[in-house]
Coordinates of C-alpha atoms in Angstrom, one line a residue:
M1 CA 19.8 43.5 0.6
T2 CA 16.3 42.5 1.5
Q3 CA 15.6 39.6 3.7
S4 CA 14.1 37.5 0.9
M5 CA 17.1 38.1 -1.3
I6 CA 19.4 37.0 1.6
T7 CA 17.3 33.9 2.1
F8 CA 17.5 33.2 -1.6
V9 CA 21.3 33.5 -1.8
V10 CA 21.8 31.4 1.4
G11 CA 19.4 28.8 0.1
L12 CA 21.2 28.6 -3.2
A13 CA 24.5 28.3 -1.5
V14 CA 23.3 25.5 0.7
L15 CA 21.9 23.6 -2.4
L16 CA 25.2 24.0 -4.2
V17 CA 27.1 22.7 -1.2
V18 CA 24.8 19.7 -0.8
A19 CA 25.0 18.9 -4.6
F20 CA 28.8 19.1 -4.4
M21 CA 29.0 16.8 -1.4
L22 CA 26.7 14.3 -3.1
A23 CA 28.8 14.4 -6.3
Q24 CA 32.0 13.9 -4.3
R25 CA 30.5 10.9 -2.5
Y26 CA 29.3 9.4 -5.7
M27 CA 32.6 9.8 -7.4
H28 CA 34.4 8.4 -4.4
D29 CA 32.1 5.3 -4.3
H30 CA 32.2 4.6 -8.0
K31 CA 35.8 5.8 -8.8
G32 CA 34.6 7.1 -12.1
D33 CA 34.8 3.8 -13.9
E34 CA 31.1 3.5 -14.6
M35 CA 31.0 7.0 -16.0
V36 CA 33.6 6.2 -18.6
Q37 CA 31.8 3.1 -19.6
W38 CA 28.5 5.0 -19.8
L39 CA 30.0 7.7 -22.0
D40 CA 31.5 5.0 -24.3
A41 CA 28.1 3.3 -24.6
H42 CA 26.1 6.4 -25.3
H43 CA 26.3 8.5 -28.4
M44 CA 27.0 12.1 -27.5
G45 CA 25.9 13.7 -30.8
W46 CA 23.0 15.5 -29.0
M47 CA 25.6 17.7 -27.4
H48 CA 26.7 19.2 -30.7
R49 CA 24.7 22.0 -32.2
K50 CA 23.0 21.2 -35.5
H51 CA 24.1 23.6 -38.3

């Protein structure tokens, strides 16, 4: 592997670890209650593909 490819892979791994840690901290602080309320309040039809 070239040096730039190694740098890219290591950088991507670091970003994924940081994102995972932030998500874990957010879920620990909020216990997931607000997420359920948000999902109930917002229509999720945009996730379904239009035929």
